[in-house]
Every structure is written in structure tokens, then in C-alpha cells.
């Protein structure tokens, strides 16, 4: 999957418009300044380092973020229809969390998180077009994203913090303390983490289908009939008769 220069630029414009449309001041200006400061890097970032994952190509990150925001807004409508308590979160919190859930993938001020893979074998055999930057101190994606926001004085609510922290759902064992609590008092007081997790899951699945399903179809034989070699196989009855030694029994079976 590849995006054209025009598509990458249009996605960036859509990202800025999303901030302007859903985020209130002063965070609107703060986010716009932040994204403008790192525009060249974020605009060209992949969403992952490996082809088998999602959007591992230039511009893939912003493409993914916009899709998660769209999915979150659409899923929110479903939750509202089903009776979710909307008094426990705001639409701004929903969009802010979706918008910044993977922000930690950008790295820090000095170092990018994903850099081009230079090992041709790993590119060819493992599908790794990118690799992790070893100059960057380790931190989980949610932790680094939250750190970047606070480092630039961009405040976030408790709801937004928990939602960004747990956006990978139970794919991350570290989220069990929030999402697998048996005591009602320990469970999230809002559906926001579940909505954004579902949005991220949906967006990633759509990106997988867009990238891989056409390739699967290309590898599927055009003739959907049974393999021609099967048609040439000896009929089951003939094969069975061949194993019968008694001539009288063979004649009796052959007459059936």
C-alpha cells in the first residue's frame, strides 16, 4: 500500500481540521502548534514497522489516526443508540483520545521511533520496512504519548488518560488492572476506553483488509472447480475392488 504525495498532504489537512472542529481552546492551539512543530516527521510516519501489521508505509500513521477518529465517532453513535451513559464523557474527550492514542509512536523530540530498515534480508524475509530506533529510550506507546503531551503543557482529563493508556485493550496485559477488575468500584466509570479500543481495532482490521485481501485474491486460482488432478484420480469403487482378492466377491461388488 502506498499513498501519493497529494494523499499525504490531504490527510494532514484533515488532521488539522479535526483538531479545529472538535478540540476547544486552549488545547486547540496547543495541539496545532505541537503537530506543526513535528509536521514533517508525523506526516511521513508509518503506523507500524512491519508489513504484516497495519499501515507500515510513509503517511500510514496519519491515515490510521484519521480512520480511528472516524470509527470512534461512528461507534459512539451505536453506543448512544444502545443506551450508553453519555454524561460520563464528552465528544471532545472521545476525539482527543482517538487523535492521540498512538502519539508515542513518533518517538521524542530528538529521535524518531521507526527508522528505515537497512537489513535487506529482514526487509525481504520478515517484511520489516522499518526498525526500532535503538537511540530512543524504551517506553510503551501510551506512556510516551502521555509524556509528550504533558511535556508540551497539553493537559488531558482523567478519562483521556485512562483511554489512551488502555487503547490496546486486553492485547496488552498491563491493561488487565483496568479492564478485568471484578469489583464494580474498580471498573472504568465511563465507556470511553471501550469505544476507542473498538475504534482502533476496527480501523486496524480495515487497514489489514485493504492491504492483504487483494493479495489473497491474486493468489487464488481462477478456476474454482475441483483440482484437475482430483478428477483424474481412480474412482473410489474401482480402487476398492482392486483390494478384493476373492473373484466371486469382486464380481458381486462390481454388480452393485
mmCIF file of C-alpha atoms in Angstrom:
data_model
loop_
_atom_site.group_PDB
_atom_site.id
_atom_site.type_symbol
_atom_site.label_atom_id
_atom_site.label_comp_id
_atom_site.label_asym_id
_atom_site.label_seq_id
_atom_site.Cartn_x
_atom_site.Cartn_y
_atom_site.Cartn_z
ATOM 1 C CA UNK A 1 0.000 0.000 0.000
ATOM 2 C CA UNK A 2 1.304 3.429 -0.919
ATOM 3 C CA UNK A 3 -0.065 6.927 -0.559
ATOM 4 C CA UNK A 4 0.609 9.649 -3.083
ATOM 5 C CA UNK A 5 2.146 12.950 -2.020
ATOM 6 C CA UNK A 6 -1.245 14.564 -2.559
ATOM 7 C CA UNK A 7 -2.993 11.996 -0.348
ATOM 8 C CA UNK A 8 -0.432 12.503 2.422
ATOM 9 C CA UNK A 9 -0.900 16.272 2.252
ATOM 10 C CA UNK A 10 -4.697 15.961 2.210
ATOM 11 C CA UNK A 11 -4.599 13.687 5.254
ATOM 12 C CA UNK A 12 -2.509 16.250 7.096
ATOM 13 C CA UNK A 13 -5.030 18.955 6.277
ATOM 14 C CA UNK A 14 -7.823 16.682 7.530
ATOM 15 C CA UNK A 15 -5.906 16.106 10.758
ATOM 16 C CA UNK A 16 -5.625 19.842 11.361
ATOM 17 C CA UNK A 17 -9.318 20.331 10.549
ATOM 18 C CA UNK A 18 -10.241 17.586 13.017
ATOM 19 C CA UNK A 19 -8.387 19.435 15.774
ATOM 20 C CA UNK A 20 -10.065 22.711 14.832
ATOM 21 C CA UNK A 21 -13.516 21.114 14.731
ATOM 22 C CA UNK A 22 -13.522 19.073 17.943
ATOM 23 C CA UNK A 23 -10.908 20.431 20.341
ATOM 24 C CA UNK A 24 -11.623 23.598 22.323
ATOM 25 C CA UNK A 25 -9.183 26.294 23.398
ATOM 26 C CA UNK A 26 -6.562 26.432 24.741
ATOM 27 C CA UNK A 27 -5.830 22.844 23.709
ATOM 28 C CA UNK A 28 -6.806 23.510 20.102
ATOM 29 C CA UNK A 29 -3.970 25.995 19.613
ATOM 30 C CA UNK A 30 -1.576 23.880 21.679
ATOM 31 C CA UNK A 31 -2.207 20.774 19.599
ATOM 32 C CA UNK A 32 -1.976 22.668 16.330
ATOM 33 C CA UNK A 33 1.363 24.147 17.454
ATOM 34 C CA UNK A 34 2.619 20.739 18.564
ATOM 35 C CA UNK A 35 1.675 18.996 15.328
ATOM 36 C CA UNK A 36 3.058 21.884 13.300
ATOM 37 C CA UNK A 37 6.373 21.642 15.149
ATOM 38 C CA UNK A 38 6.733 17.967 14.215
ATOM 39 C CA UNK A 39 4.769 18.097 10.965
ATOM 40 C CA UNK A 40 7.489 16.748 8.693
ATOM 41 C CA UNK A 41 8.048 13.714 10.896
ATOM 42 C CA UNK A 42 4.459 12.903 11.834
ATOM 43 C CA UNK A 43 3.181 13.465 8.303
ATOM 44 C CA UNK A 44 5.520 10.799 6.896
ATOM 45 C CA UNK A 45 5.460 8.320 9.796
ATOM 46 C CA UNK A 46 4.288 4.724 9.326
ATOM 47 C CA UNK A 47 1.720 3.363 11.763
ATOM 48 C CA UNK A 48 3.858 0.270 12.364
ATOM 49 C CA UNK A 49 7.229 -1.135 11.357
ATOM 50 C CA UNK A 50 6.151 -4.363 9.678
ATOM 51 C CA UNK A 51 4.032 -5.126 6.595
ATOM 52 C CA UNK A 52 2.097 -7.822 8.434
ATOM 53 C CA UNK A 53 0.863 -5.181 10.853
ATOM 54 C CA UNK A 54 -1.064 -2.130 9.723
ATOM 55 C CA UNK A 55 -0.159 0.866 7.572
ATOM 56 C CA UNK A 56 3.595 0.257 7.503
ATOM 57 C CA UNK A 57 4.259 2.847 4.821
ATOM 58 C CA UNK A 58 5.020 6.595 4.601
ATOM 59 C CA UNK A 59 1.984 8.550 5.748
ATOM 60 C CA UNK A 60 0.447 5.457 7.316
ATOM 61 C CA UNK A 61 0.297 6.935 10.805
ATOM 62 C CA UNK A 62 -1.912 9.923 9.997
ATOM 63 C CA UNK A 63 -4.050 7.750 7.725
ATOM 64 C CA UNK A 64 -4.604 5.400 10.678
ATOM 65 C CA UNK A 65 -5.322 8.193 13.154
ATOM 66 C CA UNK A 66 -7.976 9.729 10.920
ATOM 67 C CA UNK A 67 -9.626 6.337 10.489
ATOM 68 C CA UNK A 68 -9.665 5.728 14.246
ATOM 69 C CA UNK A 69 -11.317 9.118 14.800
ATOM 70 C CA UNK A 70 -13.956 8.327 12.162
ATOM 71 C CA UNK A 71 -14.551 4.874 13.653
ATOM 72 C CA UNK A 72 -14.786 6.318 17.161
ATOM 73 C CA UNK A 73 -17.412 8.853 16.124
ATOM 74 C CA UNK A 74 -19.390 6.207 14.266
ATOM 75 C CA UNK A 75 -19.169 3.682 17.106
ATOM 76 C CA UNK A 76 -20.153 6.356 19.576
ATOM 77 C CA UNK A 77 -23.441 6.720 17.698
ATOM 78 C CA UNK A 78 -24.010 2.978 18.109
ATOM 79 C CA UNK A 79 -23.257 3.130 21.825
ATOM 80 C CA UNK A 80 -25.611 6.085 22.207
ATOM 81 C CA UNK A 81 -28.346 4.187 20.393
ATOM 82 C CA UNK A 82 -27.815 1.230 22.719
ATOM 83 C CA UNK A 83 -28.165 3.453 25.786
ATOM 84 C CA UNK A 84 -24.638 4.335 26.915
ATOM 85 C CA UNK A 85 -24.416 6.950 29.660
ATOM 86 C CA UNK A 86 -23.111 9.963 27.722
ATOM 87 C CA UNK A 87 -22.880 12.020 30.889
ATOM 88 C CA UNK A 88 -19.651 10.194 31.742
ATOM 89 C CA UNK A 89 -17.609 11.597 28.831
ATOM 90 C CA UNK A 90 -17.643 14.326 26.196
ATOM 91 C CA UNK A 91 -17.226 14.177 22.437
ATOM 92 C CA UNK A 92 -14.081 16.267 22.793
ATOM 93 C CA UNK A 93 -12.615 13.630 25.096
ATOM 94 C CA UNK A 94 -13.553 10.956 22.566
ATOM 95 C CA UNK A 95 -11.802 12.716 19.687
ATOM 96 C CA UNK A 96 -8.815 13.839 21.773
ATOM 97 C CA UNK A 97 -8.141 10.269 22.917
ATOM 98 C CA UNK A 98 -8.600 8.814 19.419
ATOM 99 C CA UNK A 99 -6.428 11.538 17.928
ATOM 100 C CA UNK A 100 -3.535 10.983 20.335
ATOM 101 C CA UNK A 101 -3.834 7.302 21.251
ATOM 102 C CA UNK A 102 -0.721 6.341 19.256
ATOM 103 C CA UNK A 103 1.207 9.589 19.650
ATOM 104 C CA UNK A 104 4.038 7.748 21.395
ATOM 105 C CA UNK A 105 4.967 6.190 18.060
ATOM 106 C CA UNK A 106 6.571 9.473 16.992
ATOM 107 C CA UNK A 107 9.483 8.989 19.429
ATOM 108 C CA UNK A 108 10.789 12.001 21.320
ATOM 109 C CA UNK A 109 11.939 15.489 20.368
ATOM 110 C CA UNK A 110 15.257 14.246 19.025
ATOM 111 C CA UNK A 111 14.694 10.697 17.848
ATOM 112 C CA UNK A 112 12.137 9.031 15.623
ATOM 113 C CA UNK A 113 10.676 5.766 16.856
ATOM 114 C CA UNK A 114 10.670 3.969 13.484
ATOM 115 C CA UNK A 115 13.565 4.343 11.070
ATOM 116 C CA UNK A 116 14.098 2.698 7.649
ATOM 117 C CA UNK A 117 15.293 -0.901 7.825
ATOM 118 C CA UNK A 118 18.789 -1.279 6.347
ATOM 119 C CA UNK A 119 18.955 -5.076 6.611
ATOM 120 C CA UNK A 120 17.767 -6.286 3.203
ATOM 121 C CA UNK A 121 17.211 -9.830 4.472
ATOM 122 C CA UNK A 122 14.823 -8.641 7.173
ATOM 123 C CA UNK A 123 13.030 -6.491 4.611
ATOM 124 C CA UNK A 124 12.634 -9.357 2.148
ATOM 125 C CA UNK A 125 12.012 -12.241 4.546
ATOM 126 C CA UNK A 126 10.287 -10.598 7.508
ATOM 127 C CA UNK A 127 8.521 -7.692 5.811
ATOM 128 C CA UNK A 128 10.247 -5.164 8.050
ATOM 129 C CA UNK A 129 10.426 -1.957 6.048
ATOM 130 C CA UNK A 130 11.228 -0.131 9.295
ATOM 131 C CA UNK A 131 13.036 -0.953 12.514
ATOM 132 C CA UNK A 132 13.036 0.446 16.031
ATOM 133 C CA UNK A 133 15.437 3.273 16.725
ATOM 134 C CA UNK A 134 17.845 1.988 19.388
ATOM 135 C CA UNK A 135 18.877 5.554 20.258
ATOM 136 C CA UNK A 136 15.423 6.043 21.743
ATOM 137 C CA UNK A 137 14.947 5.077 25.399
ATOM 138 C CA UNK A 138 12.247 2.430 25.754
ATOM 139 C CA UNK A 139 8.725 3.388 26.767
ATOM 140 C CA UNK A 140 5.364 1.916 25.859
ATOM 141 C CA UNK A 141 3.438 3.803 23.176
ATOM 142 C CA UNK A 142 0.735 5.069 25.580
ATOM 143 C CA UNK A 143 3.286 6.127 28.218
ATOM 144 C CA UNK A 144 5.409 8.020 25.725
ATOM 145 C CA UNK A 145 2.374 9.682 24.171
ATOM 146 C CA UNK A 146 1.097 10.920 27.521
ATOM 147 C CA UNK A 147 4.609 12.123 28.393
ATOM 148 C CA UNK A 148 4.848 14.091 25.145
ATOM 149 C CA UNK A 149 1.535 15.788 25.817
ATOM 150 C CA UNK A 150 2.425 16.860 29.348
ATOM 151 C CA UNK A 151 5.918 17.887 28.225
ATOM 152 C CA UNK A 152 4.271 20.401 25.894
ATOM 153 C CA UNK A 153 1.826 21.578 28.565
ATOM 154 C CA UNK A 154 -1.140 19.995 26.811
ATOM 155 C CA UNK A 155 -3.488 18.970 29.600
ATOM 156 C CA UNK A 156 -5.684 15.914 29.397
ATOM 157 C CA UNK A 157 -8.557 14.696 31.514
ATOM 158 C CA UNK A 158 -8.598 11.578 33.671
ATOM 159 C CA UNK A 159 -10.915 9.963 31.091
ATOM 160 C CA UNK A 160 -8.491 10.761 28.282
ATOM 161 C CA UNK A 161 -5.533 9.445 30.253
ATOM 162 C CA UNK A 162 -7.171 6.085 31.001
ATOM 163 C CA UNK A 163 -8.460 5.778 27.438
ATOM 164 C CA UNK A 164 -5.068 6.444 25.843
ATOM 165 C CA UNK A 165 -3.436 4.157 28.394
ATOM 166 C CA UNK A 166 -5.768 1.241 27.637
ATOM 167 C CA UNK A 167 -6.465 1.717 23.931
ATOM 168 C CA UNK A 168 -4.891 -1.667 23.097
ATOM 169 C CA UNK A 169 -7.452 -3.370 25.307
ATOM 170 C CA UNK A 170 -6.542 -6.813 26.602
ATOM 171 C CA UNK A 171 -3.943 -7.252 23.876
ATOM 172 C CA UNK A 172 -1.724 -5.526 26.452
ATOM 173 C CA UNK A 173 -1.523 -7.427 29.740
ATOM 174 C CA UNK A 174 -0.812 -4.165 31.529
ATOM 175 C CA UNK A 175 -4.424 -3.140 30.938
ATOM 176 C CA UNK A 176 -5.887 -6.012 32.932
ATOM 177 C CA UNK A 177 -5.860 -3.939 36.110
ATOM 178 C CA UNK A 178 -8.350 -1.583 34.450
ATOM 179 C CA UNK A 179 -10.338 -3.873 32.181
ATOM 180 C CA UNK A 180 -10.537 -7.140 34.118
ATOM 181 C CA UNK A 181 -11.471 -5.863 37.565
ATOM 182 C CA UNK A 182 -14.181 -7.976 39.177
ATOM 183 C CA UNK A 183 -15.170 -5.306 41.664
ATOM 184 C CA UNK A 184 -17.658 -2.742 40.289
ATOM 185 C CA UNK A 185 -15.752 0.016 42.088
ATOM 186 C CA UNK A 186 -12.594 -0.793 40.119
ATOM 187 C CA UNK A 187 -14.139 -0.827 36.677
ATOM 188 C CA UNK A 188 -13.917 2.216 34.389
ATOM 189 C CA UNK A 189 -16.577 4.809 35.243
ATOM 190 C CA UNK A 190 -17.034 5.570 31.541
ATOM 191 C CA UNK A 191 -17.400 3.577 28.307
ATOM 192 C CA UNK A 192 -14.832 5.812 26.597
ATOM 193 C CA UNK A 193 -11.910 3.323 26.816
ATOM 194 C CA UNK A 194 -14.046 0.613 25.226
ATOM 195 C CA UNK A 195 -15.270 2.840 22.396
ATOM 196 C CA UNK A 196 -11.766 3.981 21.442
ATOM 197 C CA UNK A 197 -10.349 0.462 21.728
ATOM 198 C CA UNK A 198 -13.071 -0.826 19.417
ATOM 199 C CA UNK A 199 -12.387 2.050 17.020
ATOM 200 C CA UNK A 200 -8.676 1.231 16.940
ATOM 201 C CA UNK A 201 -9.449 -2.456 16.413
ATOM 202 C CA UNK A 202 -11.891 -1.654 13.606
ATOM 203 C CA UNK A 203 -9.503 0.736 11.861
ATOM 204 C CA UNK A 204 -6.652 -1.775 12.051
ATOM 205 C CA UNK A 205 -8.876 -4.515 10.610
ATOM 206 C CA UNK A 206 -9.977 -2.278 7.722
ATOM 207 C CA UNK A 207 -6.341 -1.460 7.018
ATOM 208 C CA UNK A 208 -5.461 -5.163 7.069
ATOM 209 C CA UNK A 209 -8.232 -5.961 4.600
ATOM 210 C CA UNK A 210 -7.274 -3.093 2.325
ATOM 211 C CA UNK A 211 -3.648 -4.250 2.252
ATOM 212 C CA UNK A 212 -3.936 -8.039 2.258
ATOM 213 C CA UNK A 213 -7.270 -9.243 0.889
ATOM 214 C CA UNK A 214 -6.454 -8.147 -2.693
ATOM 215 C CA UNK A 215 -3.177 -10.090 -2.415
ATOM 216 C CA UNK A 216 -5.019 -13.179 -1.216
ATOM 217 C CA UNK A 217 -7.389 -12.917 -4.173
ATOM 218 C CA UNK A 218 -4.460 -12.624 -6.578
ATOM 219 C CA UNK A 219 -3.055 -15.887 -5.222
ATOM 220 C CA UNK A 220 -6.368 -17.749 -5.514
ATOM 221 C CA UNK A 221 -6.637 -19.999 -8.633
ATOM 222 C CA UNK A 222 -9.052 -18.553 -11.177
ATOM 223 C CA UNK A 223 -10.700 -21.960 -11.724
ATOM 224 C CA UNK A 224 -12.789 -22.603 -8.632
ATOM 225 C CA UNK A 225 -13.631 -26.160 -9.731
ATOM 226 C CA UNK A 226 -12.019 -29.194 -8.143
ATOM 227 C CA UNK A 227 -8.342 -29.634 -8.886
ATOM 228 C CA UNK A 228 -7.861 -31.340 -12.244
ATOM 229 C CA UNK A 229 -5.606 -33.917 -10.611
ATOM 230 C CA UNK A 230 -8.526 -34.970 -8.413
ATOM 231 C CA UNK A 231 -10.695 -35.521 -11.470
ATOM 232 C CA UNK A 232 -8.083 -37.880 -12.872
ATOM 233 C CA UNK A 233 -7.942 -39.983 -9.734
ATOM 234 C CA UNK A 234 -9.199 -43.565 -9.850
ATOM 235 C CA UNK A 235 -12.880 -43.789 -8.807
ATOM 236 C CA UNK A 236 -13.364 -44.967 -5.223
ATOM 237 C CA UNK A 237 -15.317 -48.069 -6.331
ATOM 238 C CA UNK A 238 -12.555 -49.212 -8.718
ATOM 239 C CA UNK A 239 -9.933 -48.582 -6.068
ATOM 240 C CA UNK A 240 -11.880 -50.612 -3.513
ATOM 241 C CA UNK A 241 -12.390 -53.550 -5.906
ATOM 242 C CA UNK A 242 -8.690 -53.637 -6.576
ATOM 243 C CA UNK A 243 -8.040 -54.632 -2.970
ATOM 244 C CA UNK A 244 -10.510 -57.576 -3.058
ATOM 245 C CA UNK A 245 -8.802 -60.927 -3.691
ATOM 246 C CA UNK A 246 -11.870 -63.156 -3.985
ATOM 247 C CA UNK A 247 -13.110 -63.225 -7.607
ATOM 248 C CA UNK A 248 -16.657 -64.159 -6.581
ATOM 249 C CA UNK A 249 -16.812 -61.330 -4.050
ATOM 250 C CA UNK A 250 -15.310 -58.942 -6.574
ATOM 251 C CA UNK A 251 -17.976 -59.866 -9.167
ATOM 252 C CA UNK A 252 -20.731 -59.431 -6.594
ATOM 253 C CA UNK A 253 -19.473 -55.998 -5.549
ATOM 254 C CA UNK A 254 -18.972 -54.947 -9.138
ATOM 255 C CA UNK A 255 -22.612 -55.650 -9.891
ATOM 256 C CA UNK A 256 -23.813 -53.237 -7.205
#
